[in-house]
Coordinates of C-alpha atoms in Angstrom, one line a residue:
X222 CA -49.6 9.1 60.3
X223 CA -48.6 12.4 61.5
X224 CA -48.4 12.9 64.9
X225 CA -50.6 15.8 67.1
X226 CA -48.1 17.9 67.6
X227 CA -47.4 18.2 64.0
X228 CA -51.0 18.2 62.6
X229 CA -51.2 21.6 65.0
X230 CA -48.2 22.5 63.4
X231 CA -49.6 22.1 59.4
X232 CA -52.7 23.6 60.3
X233 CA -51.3 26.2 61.7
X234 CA -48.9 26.7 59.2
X235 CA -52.0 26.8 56.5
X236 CA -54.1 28.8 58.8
X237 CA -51.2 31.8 58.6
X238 CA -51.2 31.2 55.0
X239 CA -55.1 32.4 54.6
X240 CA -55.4 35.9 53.3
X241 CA -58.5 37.2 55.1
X242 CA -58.6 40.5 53.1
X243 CA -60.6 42.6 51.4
X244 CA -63.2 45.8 51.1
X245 CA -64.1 47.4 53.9
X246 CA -61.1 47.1 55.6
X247 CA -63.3 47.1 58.9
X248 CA -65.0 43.7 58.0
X249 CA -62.0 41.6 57.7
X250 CA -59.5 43.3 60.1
X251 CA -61.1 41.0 62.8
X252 CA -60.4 37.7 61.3
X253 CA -57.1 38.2 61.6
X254 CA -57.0 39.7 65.1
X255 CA -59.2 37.2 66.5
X256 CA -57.0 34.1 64.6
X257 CA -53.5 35.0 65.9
X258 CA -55.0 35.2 69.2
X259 CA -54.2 31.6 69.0
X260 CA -55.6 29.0 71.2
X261 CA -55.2 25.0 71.2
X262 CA -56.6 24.7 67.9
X263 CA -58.4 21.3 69.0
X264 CA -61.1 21.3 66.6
X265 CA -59.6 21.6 63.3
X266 CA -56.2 19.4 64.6
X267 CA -58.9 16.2 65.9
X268 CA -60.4 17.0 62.3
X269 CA -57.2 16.4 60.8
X270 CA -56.3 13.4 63.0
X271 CA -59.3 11.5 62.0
X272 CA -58.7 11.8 58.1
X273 CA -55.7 10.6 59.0
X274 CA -56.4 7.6 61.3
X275 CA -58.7 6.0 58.1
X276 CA -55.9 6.3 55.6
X277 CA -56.0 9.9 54.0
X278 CA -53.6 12.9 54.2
X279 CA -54.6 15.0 56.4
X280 CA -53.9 18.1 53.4
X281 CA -57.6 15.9 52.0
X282 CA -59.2 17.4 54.8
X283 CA -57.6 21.3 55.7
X284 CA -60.4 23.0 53.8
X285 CA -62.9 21.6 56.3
X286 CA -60.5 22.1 59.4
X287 CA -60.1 25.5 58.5
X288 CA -63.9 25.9 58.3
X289 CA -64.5 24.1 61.9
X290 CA -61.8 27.0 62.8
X291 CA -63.8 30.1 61.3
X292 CA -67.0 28.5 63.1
X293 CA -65.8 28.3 66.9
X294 CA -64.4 31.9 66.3
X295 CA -67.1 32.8 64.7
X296 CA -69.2 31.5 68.0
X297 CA -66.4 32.9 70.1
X298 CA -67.2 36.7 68.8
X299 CA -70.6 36.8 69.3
X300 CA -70.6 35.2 72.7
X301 CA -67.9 37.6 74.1
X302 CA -70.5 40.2 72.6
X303 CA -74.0 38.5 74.6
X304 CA -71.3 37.9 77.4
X305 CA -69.9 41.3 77.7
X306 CA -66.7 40.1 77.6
X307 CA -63.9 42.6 77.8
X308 CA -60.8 40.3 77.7
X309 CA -60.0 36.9 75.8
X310 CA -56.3 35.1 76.1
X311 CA -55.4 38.3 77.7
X312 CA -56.6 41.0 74.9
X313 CA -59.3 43.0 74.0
X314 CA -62.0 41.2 73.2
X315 CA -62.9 41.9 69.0
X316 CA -66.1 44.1 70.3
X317 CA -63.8 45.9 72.4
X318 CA -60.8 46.4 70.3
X319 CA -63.1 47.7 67.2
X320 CA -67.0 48.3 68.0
X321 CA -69.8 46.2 68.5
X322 CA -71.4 46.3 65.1
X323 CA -68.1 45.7 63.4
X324 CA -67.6 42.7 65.6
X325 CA -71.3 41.1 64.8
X326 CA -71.0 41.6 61.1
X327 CA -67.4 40.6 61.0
X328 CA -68.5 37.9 62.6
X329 CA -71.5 37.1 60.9
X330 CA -69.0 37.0 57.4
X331 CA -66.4 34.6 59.4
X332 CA -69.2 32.5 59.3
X333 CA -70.0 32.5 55.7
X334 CA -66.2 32.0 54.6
X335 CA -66.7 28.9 56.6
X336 CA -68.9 27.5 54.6
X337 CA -66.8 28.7 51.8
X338 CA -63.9 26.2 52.7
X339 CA -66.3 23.7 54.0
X340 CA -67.8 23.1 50.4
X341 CA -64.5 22.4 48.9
X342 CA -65.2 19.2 49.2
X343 CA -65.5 16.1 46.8
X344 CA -69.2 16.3 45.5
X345 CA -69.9 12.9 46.9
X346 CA -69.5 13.7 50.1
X347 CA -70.9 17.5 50.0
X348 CA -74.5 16.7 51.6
X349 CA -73.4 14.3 54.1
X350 CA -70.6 17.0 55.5
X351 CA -72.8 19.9 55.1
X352 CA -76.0 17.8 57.1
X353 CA -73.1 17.1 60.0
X354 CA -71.9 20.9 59.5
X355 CA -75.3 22.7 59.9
X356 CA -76.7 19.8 63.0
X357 CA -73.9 20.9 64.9
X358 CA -73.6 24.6 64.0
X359 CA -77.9 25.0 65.3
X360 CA -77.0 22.9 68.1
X361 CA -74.1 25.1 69.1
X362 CA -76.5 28.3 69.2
X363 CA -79.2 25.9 71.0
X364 CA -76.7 25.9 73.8
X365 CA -76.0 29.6 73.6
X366 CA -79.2 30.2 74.4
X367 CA -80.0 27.9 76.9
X368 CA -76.4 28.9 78.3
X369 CA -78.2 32.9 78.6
X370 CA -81.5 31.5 80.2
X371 CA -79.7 29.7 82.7
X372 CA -78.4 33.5 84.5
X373 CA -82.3 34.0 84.7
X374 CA -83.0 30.7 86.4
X375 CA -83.2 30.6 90.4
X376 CA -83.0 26.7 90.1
X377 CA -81.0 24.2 88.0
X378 CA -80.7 20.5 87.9
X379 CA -77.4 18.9 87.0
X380 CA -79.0 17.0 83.8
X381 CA -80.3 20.6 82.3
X382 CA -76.3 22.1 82.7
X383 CA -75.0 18.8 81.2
X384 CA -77.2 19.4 78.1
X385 CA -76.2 22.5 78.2
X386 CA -72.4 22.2 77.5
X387 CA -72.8 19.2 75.2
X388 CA -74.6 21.5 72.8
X389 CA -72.5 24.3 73.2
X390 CA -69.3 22.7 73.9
X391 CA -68.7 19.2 73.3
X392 CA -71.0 18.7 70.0
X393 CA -68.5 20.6 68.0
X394 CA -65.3 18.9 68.7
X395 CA -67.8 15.9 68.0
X396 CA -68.5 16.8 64.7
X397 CA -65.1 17.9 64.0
X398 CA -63.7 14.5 64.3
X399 CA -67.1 12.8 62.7
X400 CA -65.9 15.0 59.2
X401 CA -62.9 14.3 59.3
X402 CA -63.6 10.7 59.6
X403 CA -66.1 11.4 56.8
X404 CA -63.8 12.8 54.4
X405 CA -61.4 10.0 54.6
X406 CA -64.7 7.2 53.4
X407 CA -65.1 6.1 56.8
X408 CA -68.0 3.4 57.7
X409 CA -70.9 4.7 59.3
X410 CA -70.1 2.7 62.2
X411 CA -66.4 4.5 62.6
X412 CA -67.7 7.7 61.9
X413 CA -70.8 6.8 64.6
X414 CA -68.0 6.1 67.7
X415 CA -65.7 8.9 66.7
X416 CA -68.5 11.4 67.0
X417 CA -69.3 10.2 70.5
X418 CA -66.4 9.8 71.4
X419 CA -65.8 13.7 70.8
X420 CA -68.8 14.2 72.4
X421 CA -68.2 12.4 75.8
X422 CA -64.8 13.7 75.7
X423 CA -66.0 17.3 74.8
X424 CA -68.5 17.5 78.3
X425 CA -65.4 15.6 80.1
X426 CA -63.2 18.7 78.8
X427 CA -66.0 21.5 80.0
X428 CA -66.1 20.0 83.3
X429 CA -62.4 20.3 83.8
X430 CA -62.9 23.6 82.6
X431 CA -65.1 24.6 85.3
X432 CA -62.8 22.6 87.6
X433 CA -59.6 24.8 86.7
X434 CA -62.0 28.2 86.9
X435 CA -62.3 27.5 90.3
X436 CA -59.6 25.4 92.1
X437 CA -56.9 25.6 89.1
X438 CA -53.6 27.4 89.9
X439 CA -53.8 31.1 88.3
X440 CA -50.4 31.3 87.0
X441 CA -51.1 28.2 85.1
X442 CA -54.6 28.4 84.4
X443 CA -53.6 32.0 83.0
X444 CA -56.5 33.7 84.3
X445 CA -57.8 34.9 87.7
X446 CA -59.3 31.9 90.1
X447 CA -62.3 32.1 90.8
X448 CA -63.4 34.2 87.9
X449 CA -66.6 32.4 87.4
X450 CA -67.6 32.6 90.9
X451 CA -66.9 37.2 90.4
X452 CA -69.3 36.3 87.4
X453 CA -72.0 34.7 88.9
X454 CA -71.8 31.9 85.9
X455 CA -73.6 29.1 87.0
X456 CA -71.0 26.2 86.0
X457 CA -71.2 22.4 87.3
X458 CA -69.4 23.3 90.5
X459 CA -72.2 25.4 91.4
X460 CA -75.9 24.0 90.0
X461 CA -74.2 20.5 92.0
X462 CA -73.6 22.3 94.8
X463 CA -76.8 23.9 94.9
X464 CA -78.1 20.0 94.2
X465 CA -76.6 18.2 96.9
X466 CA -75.5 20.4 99.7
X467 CA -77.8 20.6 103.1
X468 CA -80.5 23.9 103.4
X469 CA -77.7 26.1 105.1
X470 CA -75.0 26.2 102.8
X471 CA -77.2 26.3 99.9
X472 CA -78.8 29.1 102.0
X473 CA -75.3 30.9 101.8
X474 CA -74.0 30.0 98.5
X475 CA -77.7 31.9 97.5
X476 CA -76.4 34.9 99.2
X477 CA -72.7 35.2 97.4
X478 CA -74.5 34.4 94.1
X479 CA -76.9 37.5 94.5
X480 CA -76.3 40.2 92.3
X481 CA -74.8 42.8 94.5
X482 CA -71.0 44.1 95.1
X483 CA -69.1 42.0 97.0
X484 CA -65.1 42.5 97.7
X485 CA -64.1 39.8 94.9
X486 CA -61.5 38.0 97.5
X487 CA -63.7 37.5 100.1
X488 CA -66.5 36.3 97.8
X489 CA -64.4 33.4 96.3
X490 CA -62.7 32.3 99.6
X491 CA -66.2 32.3 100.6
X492 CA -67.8 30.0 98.1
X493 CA -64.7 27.6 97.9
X494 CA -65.0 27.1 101.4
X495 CA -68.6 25.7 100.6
X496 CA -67.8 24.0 97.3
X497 CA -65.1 22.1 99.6
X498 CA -67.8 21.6 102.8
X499 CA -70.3 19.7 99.9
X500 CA -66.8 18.3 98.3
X501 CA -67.4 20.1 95.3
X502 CA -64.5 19.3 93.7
X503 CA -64.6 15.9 94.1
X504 CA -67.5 15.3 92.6
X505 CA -66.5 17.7 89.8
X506 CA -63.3 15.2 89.1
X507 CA -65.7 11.9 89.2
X508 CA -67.9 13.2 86.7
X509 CA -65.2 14.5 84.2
X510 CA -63.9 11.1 84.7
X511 CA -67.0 9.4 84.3
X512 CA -67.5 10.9 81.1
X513 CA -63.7 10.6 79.9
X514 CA -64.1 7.1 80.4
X515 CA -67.3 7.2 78.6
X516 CA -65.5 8.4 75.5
X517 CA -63.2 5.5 75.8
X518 CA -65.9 3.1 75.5
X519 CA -66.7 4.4 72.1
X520 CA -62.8 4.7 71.4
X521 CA -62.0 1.0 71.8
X522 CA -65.3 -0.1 69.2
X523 CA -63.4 2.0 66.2
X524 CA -62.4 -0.9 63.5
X525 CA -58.4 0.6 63.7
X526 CA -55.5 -1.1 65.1
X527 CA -54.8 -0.6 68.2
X528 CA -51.2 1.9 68.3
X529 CA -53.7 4.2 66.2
X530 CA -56.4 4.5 69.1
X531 CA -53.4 4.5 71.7
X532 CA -52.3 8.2 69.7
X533 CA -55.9 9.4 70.2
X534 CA -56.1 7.9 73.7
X535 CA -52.8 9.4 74.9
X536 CA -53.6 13.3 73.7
X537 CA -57.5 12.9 74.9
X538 CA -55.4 11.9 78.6
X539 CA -53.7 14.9 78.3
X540 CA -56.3 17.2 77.3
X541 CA -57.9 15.3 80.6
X542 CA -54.8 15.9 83.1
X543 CA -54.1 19.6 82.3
X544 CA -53.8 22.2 85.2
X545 CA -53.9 24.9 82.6

């Protein structure tokens, strides 16, 4: 069995090895700009581990990784576009660096040449993968929209925000592991724990996320702290804050969220100094725990020897103790 490190490097290998071309130009010219943005390639690489922890190459299963890939950039486009995004890993974001309507339709045809590598598939397992494909794909835009109604809400509750991100976050790194367990003949029971496993582990990753936005170090985080507080995003640090903290700092941490134009230092250093009054980013750690132990609980119930969970246990700590 391959290790993680080398399953990012086949995929990525195969991924380069893709000819996204063809007429007009202007329609494909953003799949490759948006693909050798790079990224951590999670999805696809946890689709490829699983094929491989039941007892399949993980070559079996590159069509469908490559398809998971085309599908969170796919989502990735069009969000930066609801978003207004102007930057992503330190570029232009595709909107930006070509037009708006390019960007939707070319990312609108990302999403069918998804499906296109998602079908290559043996026939007998073509409606099962394609029922996992499109439950998480609508759940996926679920979130989206929830994630845009939430800017319009005065009030959120924790449970609402942790919905939230498992639809738009977590739900497709479940399903990427679930096919790949799929496409190597898995049991239903397997494949059952594997997807929540990547589900549990997918909210525990979001929360860290938010974590980093906020109290991460920027040099390694790669990105401005505080960036989400600027935005005015309601994350987990805030909708708990708002949750938990007494009438007078909830009072304040109203005021910075307001929309208005406030000098972006003295708006963060003024909201972490709340966060850390209501110890914000304590609770943020417990509850990314919580649910990273969660996912472990489903880990341990997988019918596999035990050194083949350990792999899976020992990159999931990683993706859990990153300060970047």
């Amino acid at each position: 069995m391959r290790s993680i490190v080398e399953l990012q490097q086949l995929f990525n290998a195969n991924l380069k090895a893709q000819e996204f071309q063809g007429t007009p130009r202007e329609l494909y010219e953003p799949f490759t700009y948006m693909l050798d943005l790079g990224g951590k390639r999670m999805r696809p690489v946890l689709l490829l581990h699983a094929c491989e922890l039941f007892g399949k190459d993980a070559m079996l299963a590159m069509p469908q990784a490559l398809a998971v890939e085309l599908f969170h950039n796919f989502s990735l486009i069009h969000d930066d576009i609801m978003d207004l995004a102007p930057i992503r890993r330190g570029v232009p974001t595709v909107h930006k660096k070509f037009n708006q309507t390019i960007a939707i339709l070319s990312g609108d045809a990302m999403l069918v040449v998804a499906y296109k590598y998602l079908v290559q598939a043996d026939q007998a397992l073509l409606a099962g993968l394609l029922n996992v494909f499109n439950n998480c794909a609508i759940k996926v835009c679920e979130g989206q929209q929830l994630d845009m109604n939430f800017e319009k809400y005065a009030e959120l509750n924790v449970a609402d925000y942790l919905n939230m991100i498992e639809l738009k976050t977590a739900t497709l790194i479940a399903a990427s592991l679930q096919l790949g367990a799929m496409i190597a003949g898995a049991g239903i029971h397997d494949a059952a724990h594997l997807y929540n496993f990547g589900k549990q582990l997918g909210i525990s990753f979001q929360l860290k996320d938010d974590w980093l936005d906020s109290f991460g170090n920027t040099q390694k985080v790669g990105k401005q702290t505080g960036g989400d507080i600027i935005q005015n995003k309601k994350t987990f640090l805030l909708v708990e804050a708002l949750n938990c903290s007494d009438a007078e700092t909830k009072r304040q941490l109203e005021y910075w969220y307001q929309p208005g134009q406030f000098n972006h230092e003295e708006k963060v250093a003024a909201v972490l100094q709340l966060f850390n009054k209501s110890g914000i980013s304590e609770r943020t750690q417990q509850a990314t725990n919580w649910y990273f132990e969660e996912a472990l609980k489903h880990l341990e119930q997988l019918a596999l020897p035990s050194k083949d969970k350990d792999v899976l246990e020992t990159w999931a700590r990683q993706i859990l103790d990153r300060d970047y």
